[in-house]
Amino acid sequence: MATAATLPVVGPGARDLLRRAGALSPVLAVVALLLVPGGGGAEGGTGGTGTVADAASGLLVLVCLVRVARGRARPLTRTAAVVLGLPVLGICLAAITSNDPASSLPGVARYVQVFVLVPAAVLLTVRDRRDFAVIAWALVGLALLQGAVGVAQYLTGTGASYQGEDVRAVGTFGATDVMGMATVVSYGLVVVTGIALGSGPGRARTAALVCAGLLFLPLVLSFSRGAWIATVLACALQLLLAGPRRAVRVALAAGALGVVLVGGLGIGSELVEERVASITRVTAAPDQSVTDRYTMWAAAGEMWRAEPLTGVGLKGFPQYRDAHASVALSSGSDTAGAGAGFQRQPLLSPHNMYLLVLSEQGLVGLLALVGSWTALLVGALRRRGGFGPGSGAGADCALVATGLLVWQLVDFFYADIGGPSTVLMAVVFGLAAWWSLVGARRA
């Protein structure tokens, strides 16, 4: 029988981690439940998917409301309330002025969930930089698990269909949400890049570099051009903010890693080369997906010109699409593989968040949303002294928050809300909001 002297003792560091995990459990549950395979397709635009992670986000908001009520203190500063609440103006105005207000109500709930309630709940849940770090590493853990599933799908030919082969890495999100794994892995890669470039402990930076190497491959095998572009730009900005010398060293290391994985080992080299080349073929010989995207972008512009101030109403893009789109638009995109049979997925959104908001909420809605995001980005960048080596404990948070925010705002040129991974976007906005509106002041 073990005596008291031989029983394992939990140190103060471990106890602190357990306490933090308990306090952050509503947020961590949202992240963890994204490992649960989704049963439905990814509804574009303002659509919701009703996943268990979405249910967990509702519980997160409820728990946060209870904590605020028990605390009897003003939960947000006036600035934070204005910045996070600004999107509500355009959302509600678009719903009220819609030709079918009843059909716009689900869109109101989805937008408020993703851009207001969940980010505010995350902001109020995070107490300090250690809490921020726990959630950031949770994003990395999710990315590693989803990425491992994606690489296995490529190697075993059980992924989503791509050019007639079931090799596209999609993780547990399935063939109907091919952007899900790419988004999660990109978040993880941006987080570890910020940690590796920060001023944290050496072990943390080493672990971040190892994770970056592991996440590079599944991102490549996702064949997501939008995620590639957003990741390159976000990480490049992080490198520049961290200092030119470190930027050169990390860029050389990343380039060498890419040559070894894609060039030297030949992992997906032909498919990747063709996919990269297709980024520049937007006018000469575009594929059907590019043609569809530009056609829907043009249709969104026509909708905005018809209703410039308030748009056609939330969830109105599918209803007005055919009346404004040219004959070049196909009936939908083909999806197959990753455990699902062939199906035709309708094109319900322009796959550009800015144009989706402009068409459905008009200029008022776009200015409200973009104004909120711009305020967060300006707040994150405002303390330039918080970046780079020797800048203190806030460097990691600054680089991570700025990188995540820039990644999302760039990716919005190629994607919009929809699918199970959307709720994770809300968590990311919450982390960025905490640093921009609260954390930076404590650095």
CSV table of C-alpha atoms in Angstrom, one decimal:
chain,number,residue,atom,x,y,z
A,1,MET,CA,0.0,0.0,0.0
A,2,ALA,CA,1.4,3.4,-1.0
A,3,THR,CA,2.2,5.7,1.9
A,4,ALA,CA,1.7,9.5,1.9
A,5,ALA,CA,5.4,10.0,1.1
A,6,THR,CA,5.2,8.0,-2.1
A,7,LEU,CA,2.0,9.5,-3.5
A,8,PRO,CA,2.5,11.8,-6.4
A,9,VAL,CA,2.3,15.5,-5.5
A,10,VAL,CA,0.8,18.0,-7.8
A,11,GLY,CA,3.0,21.0,-7.9
A,12,PRO,CA,1.8,24.6,-7.8
A,13,GLY,CA,2.3,25.0,-11.5
A,14,ALA,CA,0.1,22.0,-12.3
A,15,ARG,CA,-2.6,23.1,-9.8
A,16,ASP,CA,-2.6,26.6,-11.5
A,17,LEU,CA,-3.0,25.0,-14.9
A,18,LEU,CA,-5.9,22.8,-13.7
A,19,ARG,CA,-7.6,25.8,-12.1
A,20,ARG,CA,-7.2,27.8,-15.3
A,21,ALA,CA,-8.5,24.9,-17.4
A,22,GLY,CA,-11.5,24.7,-15.2
A,23,ALA,CA,-12.2,28.4,-15.5
A,24,LEU,CA,-11.6,28.3,-19.3
A,25,SER,CA,-13.5,25.0,-19.8
A,26,PRO,CA,-16.5,26.6,-21.7
A,27,VAL,CA,-14.0,28.1,-24.3
A,28,LEU,CA,-11.9,24.9,-24.4
A,29,ALA,CA,-15.1,22.8,-24.9
A,30,VAL,CA,-15.9,24.8,-28.0
A,31,VAL,CA,-12.5,24.1,-29.4
A,32,ALA,CA,-12.4,20.4,-28.5
A,33,LEU,CA,-15.9,19.7,-29.9
A,34,LEU,CA,-14.7,20.7,-33.3
A,35,LEU,CA,-13.1,17.3,-33.5
A,36,VAL,CA,-16.6,15.8,-33.6
A,37,PRO,CA,-17.4,15.0,-37.3
A,38,GLY,CA,-20.2,17.1,-38.7
A,39,GLY,CA,-23.3,15.4,-40.0
A,40,GLY,CA,-24.4,18.1,-42.4
A,41,GLY,CA,-23.1,20.2,-45.2
A,42,ALA,CA,-21.6,23.6,-44.8
A,43,GLU,CA,-24.2,26.2,-45.4
A,44,GLY,CA,-22.7,29.2,-46.9
A,45,GLY,CA,-23.3,32.8,-46.0
A,46,THR,CA,-25.5,33.4,-43.0
A,47,GLY,CA,-26.4,29.8,-42.7
A,48,GLY,CA,-25.9,27.8,-39.5
A,49,THR,CA,-24.9,24.2,-39.1
A,50,GLY,CA,-26.2,23.4,-35.6
A,51,THR,CA,-23.1,21.5,-34.6
A,52,VAL,CA,-22.2,20.5,-31.0
A,53,ALA,CA,-19.5,23.2,-31.1
A,54,ASP,CA,-22.2,25.7,-31.8
A,55,ALA,CA,-24.2,24.4,-28.9
A,56,ALA,CA,-21.1,24.7,-26.7
A,57,SER,CA,-20.7,28.3,-27.8
A,58,GLY,CA,-24.2,29.0,-26.6
A,59,LEU,CA,-23.3,27.5,-23.3
A,60,LEU,CA,-20.2,29.7,-23.2
A,61,VAL,CA,-22.3,32.8,-23.6
A,62,LEU,CA,-24.7,31.6,-20.9
A,63,VAL,CA,-22.0,30.8,-18.4
A,64,CYS,CA,-20.4,34.2,-19.1
A,65,LEU,CA,-23.7,36.0,-18.5
A,66,VAL,CA,-24.1,34.2,-15.2
A,67,ARG,CA,-20.6,35.2,-14.1
A,68,VAL,CA,-21.2,38.8,-15.1
A,69,ALA,CA,-24.5,38.9,-13.1
A,70,ARG,CA,-22.9,37.4,-10.0
A,71,GLY,CA,-20.0,39.9,-10.3
A,72,ARG,CA,-22.3,42.9,-10.3
A,73,ALA,CA,-19.7,44.9,-12.1
A,74,ARG,CA,-19.7,46.6,-15.5
A,75,PRO,CA,-18.3,43.8,-17.7
A,76,LEU,CA,-17.0,45.8,-20.6
A,77,THR,CA,-15.4,49.2,-21.0
A,78,ARG,CA,-17.3,51.7,-23.0
A,79,THR,CA,-14.8,51.4,-25.9
A,80,ALA,CA,-15.0,47.6,-25.9
A,81,ALA,CA,-18.8,47.7,-25.8
A,82,VAL,CA,-18.9,50.0,-28.8
A,83,VAL,CA,-16.3,48.1,-30.8
A,84,LEU,CA,-17.9,44.7,-30.2
A,85,GLY,CA,-21.5,46.0,-30.5
A,86,LEU,CA,-21.0,48.0,-33.7
A,87,PRO,CA,-21.9,45.1,-36.0
A,88,VAL,CA,-25.4,44.9,-34.4
A,89,LEU,CA,-26.3,48.1,-36.1
A,90,GLY,CA,-26.0,46.8,-39.6
A,91,ILE,CA,-27.3,43.4,-38.8
A,92,CYS,CA,-30.5,44.6,-37.3
A,93,LEU,CA,-31.1,47.3,-39.9
A,94,ALA,CA,-30.6,44.8,-42.7
A,95,ALA,CA,-33.1,42.4,-41.0
A,96,ILE,CA,-35.7,45.1,-40.5
A,97,THR,CA,-35.5,46.5,-44.1
A,98,SER,CA,-35.5,43.0,-45.6
A,99,ASN,CA,-38.3,42.0,-48.0
A,100,ASP,CA,-38.7,38.9,-45.9
A,101,PRO,CA,-37.8,39.8,-42.3
A,102,ALA,CA,-38.8,36.3,-41.0
A,103,SER,CA,-36.3,34.5,-43.2
A,104,SER,CA,-33.6,36.9,-42.1
A,105,LEU,CA,-33.9,36.0,-38.4
A,106,PRO,CA,-31.6,32.9,-38.6
A,107,GLY,CA,-29.0,35.2,-40.2
A,108,VAL,CA,-29.4,37.7,-37.3
A,109,ALA,CA,-28.7,35.0,-34.8
A,110,ARG,CA,-25.7,33.6,-36.7
A,111,TYR,CA,-24.0,37.0,-37.2
A,112,VAL,CA,-24.6,38.1,-33.6
A,113,GLN,CA,-23.3,34.7,-32.4
A,114,VAL,CA,-20.1,34.9,-34.5
A,115,PHE,CA,-19.2,38.6,-34.3
A,116,VAL,CA,-20.7,39.8,-31.1
A,117,LEU,CA,-21.7,37.3,-28.4
A,118,VAL,CA,-19.0,34.6,-28.6
A,119,PRO,CA,-16.1,37.1,-29.0
A,120,ALA,CA,-17.4,39.2,-26.0
A,121,ALA,CA,-17.7,36.0,-23.9
A,122,VAL,CA,-14.2,34.9,-24.8
A,123,LEU,CA,-12.9,38.4,-23.9
A,124,LEU,CA,-14.6,38.3,-20.6
A,125,THR,CA,-13.4,34.8,-19.8
A,126,VAL,CA,-9.7,35.5,-20.5
A,127,ARG,CA,-8.2,37.1,-17.3
A,128,ASP,CA,-4.6,37.4,-18.2
A,129,ARG,CA,-1.8,36.3,-20.6
A,130,ARG,CA,-1.7,32.8,-19.2
A,131,ASP,CA,-5.3,32.3,-20.0
A,132,PHE,CA,-4.6,33.6,-23.4
A,133,ALA,CA,-1.8,31.1,-23.8
A,134,VAL,CA,-3.9,28.2,-22.7
A,135,ILE,CA,-6.6,28.9,-25.4
A,136,ALA,CA,-3.9,29.6,-28.0
A,137,TRP,CA,-2.2,26.2,-27.3
A,138,ALA,CA,-5.7,24.6,-27.4
A,139,LEU,CA,-6.0,25.9,-31.0
A,140,VAL,CA,-2.6,24.4,-31.8
A,141,GLY,CA,-3.7,21.1,-30.3
A,142,LEU,CA,-6.9,21.1,-32.4
A,143,ALA,CA,-4.8,22.0,-35.5
A,144,LEU,CA,-2.4,19.1,-34.9
A,145,LEU,CA,-5.1,16.5,-34.5
A,146,GLN,CA,-7.1,17.7,-37.5
A,147,GLY,CA,-3.8,18.0,-39.5
A,148,ALA,CA,-2.9,14.4,-38.6
A,149,VAL,CA,-6.2,13.2,-39.8
A,150,GLY,CA,-5.8,15.2,-43.0
A,151,VAL,CA,-2.3,13.8,-43.8
A,152,ALA,CA,-3.6,10.2,-43.2
A,153,GLN,CA,-6.4,10.9,-45.6
A,154,TYR,CA,-4.0,12.0,-48.3
A,155,LEU,CA,-1.6,9.0,-47.7
A,156,THR,CA,-4.5,6.5,-47.7
A,157,GLY,CA,-6.6,8.1,-50.5
A,158,THR,CA,-9.6,8.6,-48.1
A,159,GLY,CA,-9.8,12.4,-48.3
A,160,ALA,CA,-12.1,14.6,-50.3
A,161,SER,CA,-12.2,14.3,-54.0
A,162,TYR,CA,-9.6,16.6,-55.8
A,163,GLN,CA,-9.1,16.2,-59.6
A,164,GLY,CA,-10.6,12.8,-59.6
A,165,GLU,CA,-8.6,11.5,-56.6
A,166,ASP,CA,-9.7,11.2,-53.0
A,167,VAL,CA,-6.5,13.0,-51.7
A,168,ARG,CA,-7.7,16.3,-50.4
A,169,ALA,CA,-7.0,16.7,-46.6
A,170,VAL,CA,-10.2,17.8,-44.9
A,171,GLY,CA,-9.8,16.4,-41.4
A,172,THR,CA,-13.1,15.5,-39.7
A,173,PHE,CA,-15.0,18.3,-41.4
A,174,GLY,CA,-15.8,16.2,-44.5
A,175,ALA,CA,-16.0,16.9,-48.2
A,176,THR,CA,-18.8,19.5,-47.8
A,177,ASP,CA,-16.6,21.8,-45.7
A,178,VAL,CA,-13.2,21.6,-47.5
A,179,MET,CA,-12.1,24.9,-45.9
A,180,GLY,CA,-12.6,23.6,-42.3
A,181,MET,CA,-9.4,21.8,-41.7
A,182,ALA,CA,-7.4,24.4,-43.7
A,183,THR,CA,-8.8,27.1,-41.5
A,184,VAL,CA,-8.0,25.2,-38.2
A,185,VAL,CA,-4.5,24.3,-39.4
A,186,SER,CA,-3.8,27.9,-40.5
A,187,TYR,CA,-4.9,29.2,-37.1
A,188,GLY,CA,-2.5,26.8,-35.4
A,189,LEU,CA,0.4,27.7,-37.7
A,190,VAL,CA,-0.2,31.4,-37.1
A,191,VAL,CA,-0.3,30.9,-33.3
A,192,VAL,CA,3.0,28.9,-33.2
A,193,THR,CA,4.7,31.4,-35.4
A,194,GLY,CA,3.8,34.1,-33.0
A,195,ILE,CA,5.0,32.1,-30.0
A,196,ALA,CA,8.2,31.1,-31.8
A,197,LEU,CA,8.9,34.8,-32.6
A,198,GLY,CA,8.0,36.0,-29.1
A,199,SER,CA,9.9,36.4,-25.9
A,200,GLY,CA,8.5,33.4,-24.0
A,201,PRO,CA,10.5,30.6,-22.5
A,202,GLY,CA,12.9,28.7,-24.7
A,203,ARG,CA,11.1,25.4,-24.4
A,204,ALA,CA,7.9,27.1,-25.6
A,205,ARG,CA,9.5,28.6,-28.6
A,206,THR,CA,11.2,25.2,-29.4
A,207,ALA,CA,7.8,23.4,-29.1
A,208,ALA,CA,6.3,26.0,-31.3
A,209,LEU,CA,8.9,25.5,-34.0
A,210,VAL,CA,8.3,21.8,-34.0
A,211,CYS,CA,4.5,22.3,-34.2
A,212,ALA,CA,5.0,24.7,-37.1
A,213,GLY,CA,6.9,22.0,-39.0
A,214,LEU,CA,4.1,19.5,-38.3
A,215,LEU,CA,1.4,21.8,-39.4
A,216,PHE,CA,3.0,22.9,-42.7
A,217,LEU,CA,2.3,19.6,-44.5
A,218,PRO,CA,-1.5,19.4,-43.8
A,219,LEU,CA,-1.9,23.0,-44.8
A,220,VAL,CA,-0.2,22.2,-48.1
A,221,LEU,CA,-2.3,19.1,-48.6
A,222,SER,CA,-5.6,21.0,-48.0
A,223,PHE,CA,-5.1,22.5,-51.5
A,224,SER,CA,-6.8,25.7,-50.2
A,225,ARG,CA,-5.5,28.6,-52.1
A,226,GLY,CA,-7.2,31.2,-49.9
A,227,ALA,CA,-5.7,29.6,-46.7
A,228,TRP,CA,-2.2,29.6,-48.3
A,229,ILE,CA,-2.4,33.2,-49.2
A,230,ALA,CA,-3.7,34.3,-45.9
A,231,THR,CA,-1.2,32.3,-44.0
A,232,VAL,CA,1.8,33.6,-46.0
A,233,LEU,CA,0.7,37.2,-45.5
A,234,ALA,CA,-0.1,36.8,-41.8
A,235,CYS,CA,3.1,35.0,-41.0
A,236,ALA,CA,5.1,37.5,-43.1
A,237,LEU,CA,3.7,40.4,-41.0
A,238,GLN,CA,4.5,38.6,-37.8
A,239,LEU,CA,8.1,38.1,-39.0
A,240,LEU,CA,8.4,41.8,-39.9
A,241,LEU,CA,7.0,42.9,-36.5
A,242,ALA,CA,9.4,40.6,-34.7
A,243,GLY,CA,12.5,42.2,-36.4
A,244,PRO,CA,14.3,41.8,-39.7
A,245,ARG,CA,17.1,39.5,-38.6
A,246,ARG,CA,14.7,37.0,-37.1
A,247,ALA,CA,12.4,37.3,-40.1
A,248,VAL,CA,15.3,36.3,-42.5
A,249,ARG,CA,16.3,33.3,-40.3
A,250,VAL,CA,12.8,32.0,-40.0
A,251,ALA,CA,12.0,32.6,-43.7
A,252,LEU,CA,15.0,30.6,-44.7
A,253,ALA,CA,14.1,27.8,-42.4
A,254,ALA,CA,10.5,27.7,-43.7
A,255,GLY,CA,11.7,27.7,-47.3
A,256,ALA,CA,14.1,24.8,-46.6
A,257,LEU,CA,11.2,22.9,-44.9
A,258,GLY,CA,9.0,23.5,-47.9
A,259,VAL,CA,11.7,22.3,-50.3
A,260,VAL,CA,12.2,19.1,-48.3
A,261,LEU,CA,8.6,18.2,-47.8
A,262,VAL,CA,7.2,19.1,-51.2
A,263,GLY,CA,10.2,19.1,-53.4
A,264,GLY,CA,12.6,16.6,-51.9
A,265,LEU,CA,10.1,14.0,-50.6
A,266,GLY,CA,7.7,14.7,-53.5
A,267,ILE,CA,4.6,14.9,-51.2
A,268,GLY,CA,1.9,16.1,-53.4
A,269,SER,CA,4.4,18.1,-55.5
A,270,GLU,CA,2.5,17.9,-58.9
A,271,LEU,CA,-0.9,18.7,-57.4
A,272,VAL,CA,0.5,21.5,-55.3
A,273,GLU,CA,2.4,23.0,-58.2
A,274,GLU,CA,-0.7,23.0,-60.4
A,275,ARG,CA,-2.8,24.5,-57.5
A,276,VAL,CA,-0.2,27.3,-56.9
A,277,ALA,CA,-0.1,28.0,-60.7
A,278,SER,CA,-3.9,28.3,-60.8
A,279,ILE,CA,-3.7,31.3,-58.4
A,280,THR,CA,-2.4,33.5,-61.2
A,281,ARG,CA,-4.7,32.1,-63.9
A,282,VAL,CA,-7.7,34.3,-63.2
A,283,THR,CA,-8.1,35.6,-66.8
A,284,ALA,CA,-6.1,33.4,-69.2
A,285,ALA,CA,-7.4,29.9,-68.3
A,286,PRO,CA,-9.4,29.9,-65.0
A,287,ASP,CA,-10.9,26.7,-63.8
A,288,GLN,CA,-14.6,26.5,-63.1
A,289,SER,CA,-14.3,27.2,-59.4
A,290,VAL,CA,-12.6,30.5,-60.2
A,291,THR,CA,-15.2,31.3,-62.9
A,292,ASP,CA,-18.0,30.6,-60.4
A,293,ARG,CA,-16.4,32.8,-57.8
A,294,TYR,CA,-15.9,35.8,-60.0
A,295,THR,CA,-19.5,35.4,-61.3
A,296,MET,CA,-20.9,35.4,-57.8
A,297,TRP,CA,-18.7,38.4,-56.9
A,298,ALA,CA,-20.3,40.3,-59.8
A,299,ALA,CA,-23.8,39.2,-58.7
A,300,ALA,CA,-23.1,40.4,-55.2
A,301,GLY,CA,-22.1,43.8,-56.7
A,302,GLU,CA,-25.3,44.0,-58.6
A,303,MET,CA,-27.3,43.3,-55.5
A,304,TRP,CA,-25.6,46.1,-53.7
A,305,ARG,CA,-26.2,48.5,-56.5
A,306,ALA,CA,-29.9,47.6,-56.3
A,307,GLU,CA,-30.0,48.3,-52.5
A,308,PRO,CA,-26.9,50.3,-51.7
A,309,LEU,CA,-27.6,51.3,-48.1
A,310,THR,CA,-29.2,48.2,-46.4
A,311,GLY,CA,-28.7,45.4,-49.0
A,312,VAL,CA,-31.2,42.7,-50.0
A,313,GLY,CA,-31.5,41.4,-46.5
A,314,LEU,CA,-29.8,38.7,-44.4
A,315,LYS,CA,-29.9,35.3,-46.1
A,316,GLY,CA,-31.0,37.1,-49.3
A,317,PHE,CA,-28.0,36.2,-51.5
A,318,PRO,CA,-29.3,32.7,-52.6
A,319,GLN,CA,-32.8,34.2,-53.3
A,320,TYR,CA,-31.4,37.0,-55.6
A,321,ARG,CA,-28.4,35.2,-57.0
A,322,ASP,CA,-29.9,33.9,-60.2
A,323,ALA,CA,-31.5,37.3,-61.0
A,324,HIS,CA,-28.1,39.0,-60.9
A,325,ALA,CA,-25.6,36.3,-62.0
A,326,SER,CA,-24.5,35.6,-65.6
A,327,VAL,CA,-24.9,32.4,-67.5
A,328,ALA,CA,-21.3,31.5,-66.7
A,329,LEU,CA,-22.3,30.4,-63.2
A,330,SER,CA,-22.6,26.7,-62.8
A,331,SER,CA,-25.4,25.0,-60.9
A,332,GLY,CA,-23.1,24.0,-58.0
A,333,SER,CA,-19.8,22.4,-57.0
A,334,ASP,CA,-19.1,18.7,-57.0
A,335,THR,CA,-18.2,17.1,-53.6
A,336,ALA,CA,-17.3,13.5,-52.9
A,337,GLY,CA,-14.9,11.5,-50.8
A,338,ALA,CA,-14.0,11.5,-47.1
A,339,GLY,CA,-16.7,9.0,-46.4
A,340,ALA,CA,-19.4,10.7,-48.4
A,341,GLY,CA,-20.9,9.9,-51.8
A,342,PHE,CA,-21.0,12.3,-54.7
A,343,GLN,CA,-23.3,15.2,-54.3
A,344,ARG,CA,-23.9,18.6,-55.9
A,345,GLN,CA,-23.4,21.4,-53.4
A,346,PRO,CA,-25.3,24.6,-54.3
A,347,LEU,CA,-23.5,27.9,-54.4
A,348,LEU,CA,-25.2,29.9,-51.7
A,349,SER,CA,-22.7,32.7,-51.1
A,350,PRO,CA,-20.1,34.7,-53.0
A,351,HIS,CA,-17.2,33.2,-51.0
A,352,ASN,CA,-16.1,36.7,-50.1
A,353,MET,CA,-17.2,38.0,-46.7
A,354,TYR,CA,-16.9,41.7,-47.7
A,355,LEU,CA,-19.1,41.2,-50.8
A,356,LEU,CA,-21.5,39.0,-48.9
A,357,VAL,CA,-22.1,41.7,-46.2
A,358,LEU,CA,-22.2,44.4,-48.9
A,359,SER,CA,-24.9,42.5,-50.8
A,360,GLU,CA,-27.0,41.5,-47.8
A,361,GLN,CA,-26.5,44.4,-45.4
A,362,GLY,CA,-25.5,47.2,-47.7
A,363,LEU,CA,-23.0,49.9,-47.1
A,364,VAL,CA,-24.2,50.5,-43.5
A,365,GLY,CA,-23.6,46.8,-42.6
A,366,LEU,CA,-20.2,46.7,-44.2
A,367,LEU,CA,-19.0,49.9,-42.6
A,368,ALA,CA,-20.2,48.6,-39.2
A,369,LEU,CA,-18.5,45.2,-39.4
A,370,VAL,CA,-15.3,46.5,-41.1
A,371,GLY,CA,-15.2,49.4,-38.6
A,372,SER,CA,-15.3,46.9,-35.7
A,373,TRP,CA,-12.5,44.7,-37.2
A,374,THR,CA,-10.4,47.8,-38.1
A,375,ALA,CA,-10.6,49.0,-34.5
A,376,LEU,CA,-9.5,45.6,-33.2
A,377,LEU,CA,-6.5,45.6,-35.6
A,378,VAL,CA,-5.5,49.2,-34.8
A,379,GLY,CA,-5.7,48.3,-31.1
A,380,ALA,CA,-3.5,45.2,-31.6
A,381,LEU,CA,-0.9,47.2,-33.5
A,382,ARG,CA,-1.0,50.3,-31.4
A,383,ARG,CA,1.6,49.2,-28.9
A,384,ARG,CA,4.5,48.7,-31.3
A,385,GLY,CA,6.9,48.3,-28.3
A,386,GLY,CA,5.1,45.0,-27.5
A,387,PHE,CA,6.7,43.2,-30.4
A,388,GLY,CA,10.0,41.5,-30.9
A,389,PRO,CA,12.7,40.1,-28.6
A,390,GLY,CA,13.3,41.8,-25.3
A,391,SER,CA,9.9,43.5,-25.4
A,392,GLY,CA,8.4,41.6,-22.4
A,393,ALA,CA,5.8,39.0,-21.8
A,394,GLY,CA,3.3,40.7,-24.1
A,395,ALA,CA,5.2,40.0,-27.3
A,396,ASP,CA,3.7,36.5,-27.7
A,397,CYS,CA,0.1,37.7,-27.2
A,398,ALA,CA,0.7,40.7,-29.5
A,399,LEU,CA,2.2,38.6,-32.4
A,400,VAL,CA,-0.4,35.8,-32.0
A,401,ALA,CA,-3.4,38.2,-31.8
A,402,THR,CA,-2.2,40.4,-34.7
A,403,GLY,CA,-1.4,37.3,-36.8
A,404,LEU,CA,-4.8,35.7,-36.2
A,405,LEU,CA,-6.7,38.9,-37.0
A,406,VAL,CA,-4.7,39.6,-40.2
A,407,TRP,CA,-5.2,36.0,-41.3
A,408,GLN,CA,-8.9,36.2,-40.9
A,409,LEU,CA,-9.3,39.6,-42.6
A,410,VAL,CA,-7.2,38.4,-45.6
A,411,ASP,CA,-9.0,35.1,-45.8
A,412,PHE,CA,-12.3,37.0,-45.9
A,413,PHE,CA,-11.4,38.0,-49.5
A,414,TYR,CA,-11.8,34.3,-50.4
A,415,ALA,CA,-14.2,32.9,-47.9
A,416,ASP,CA,-17.2,33.9,-45.7
A,417,ILE,CA,-19.0,32.5,-42.7
A,418,GLY,CA,-20.5,29.0,-43.0
A,419,GLY,CA,-19.7,25.5,-41.8
A,420,PRO,CA,-18.6,24.0,-38.5
A,421,SER,CA,-15.3,25.9,-38.3
A,422,THR,CA,-17.2,29.3,-38.2
A,423,VAL,CA,-17.6,29.0,-34.4
A,424,LEU,CA,-13.8,28.8,-34.1
A,425,MET,CA,-13.6,32.0,-36.0
A,426,ALA,CA,-15.6,33.6,-33.2
A,427,VAL,CA,-13.2,32.3,-30.6
A,428,VAL,CA,-10.3,33.8,-32.6
A,429,PHE,CA,-12.0,37.2,-32.8
A,430,GLY,CA,-12.5,36.9,-29.0
A,431,LEU,CA,-8.7,36.3,-28.4
A,432,ALA,CA,-7.9,39.2,-30.7
A,433,ALA,CA,-10.4,41.5,-28.9
A,434,TRP,CA,-9.0,40.6,-25.5
A,435,TRP,CA,-5.5,41.7,-26.5
A,436,SER,CA,-6.7,44.7,-28.5
A,437,LEU,CA,-9.1,46.1,-25.9
A,438,VAL,CA,-7.8,44.7,-22.6
A,439,GLY,CA,-4.6,42.8,-22.6
A,440,ALA,CA,-2.4,45.5,-24.4
A,441,ARG,CA,-3.2,47.9,-21.6
A,442,ARG,CA,-1.7,45.6,-19.0
A,443,ALA,CA,1.6,45.0,-20.9
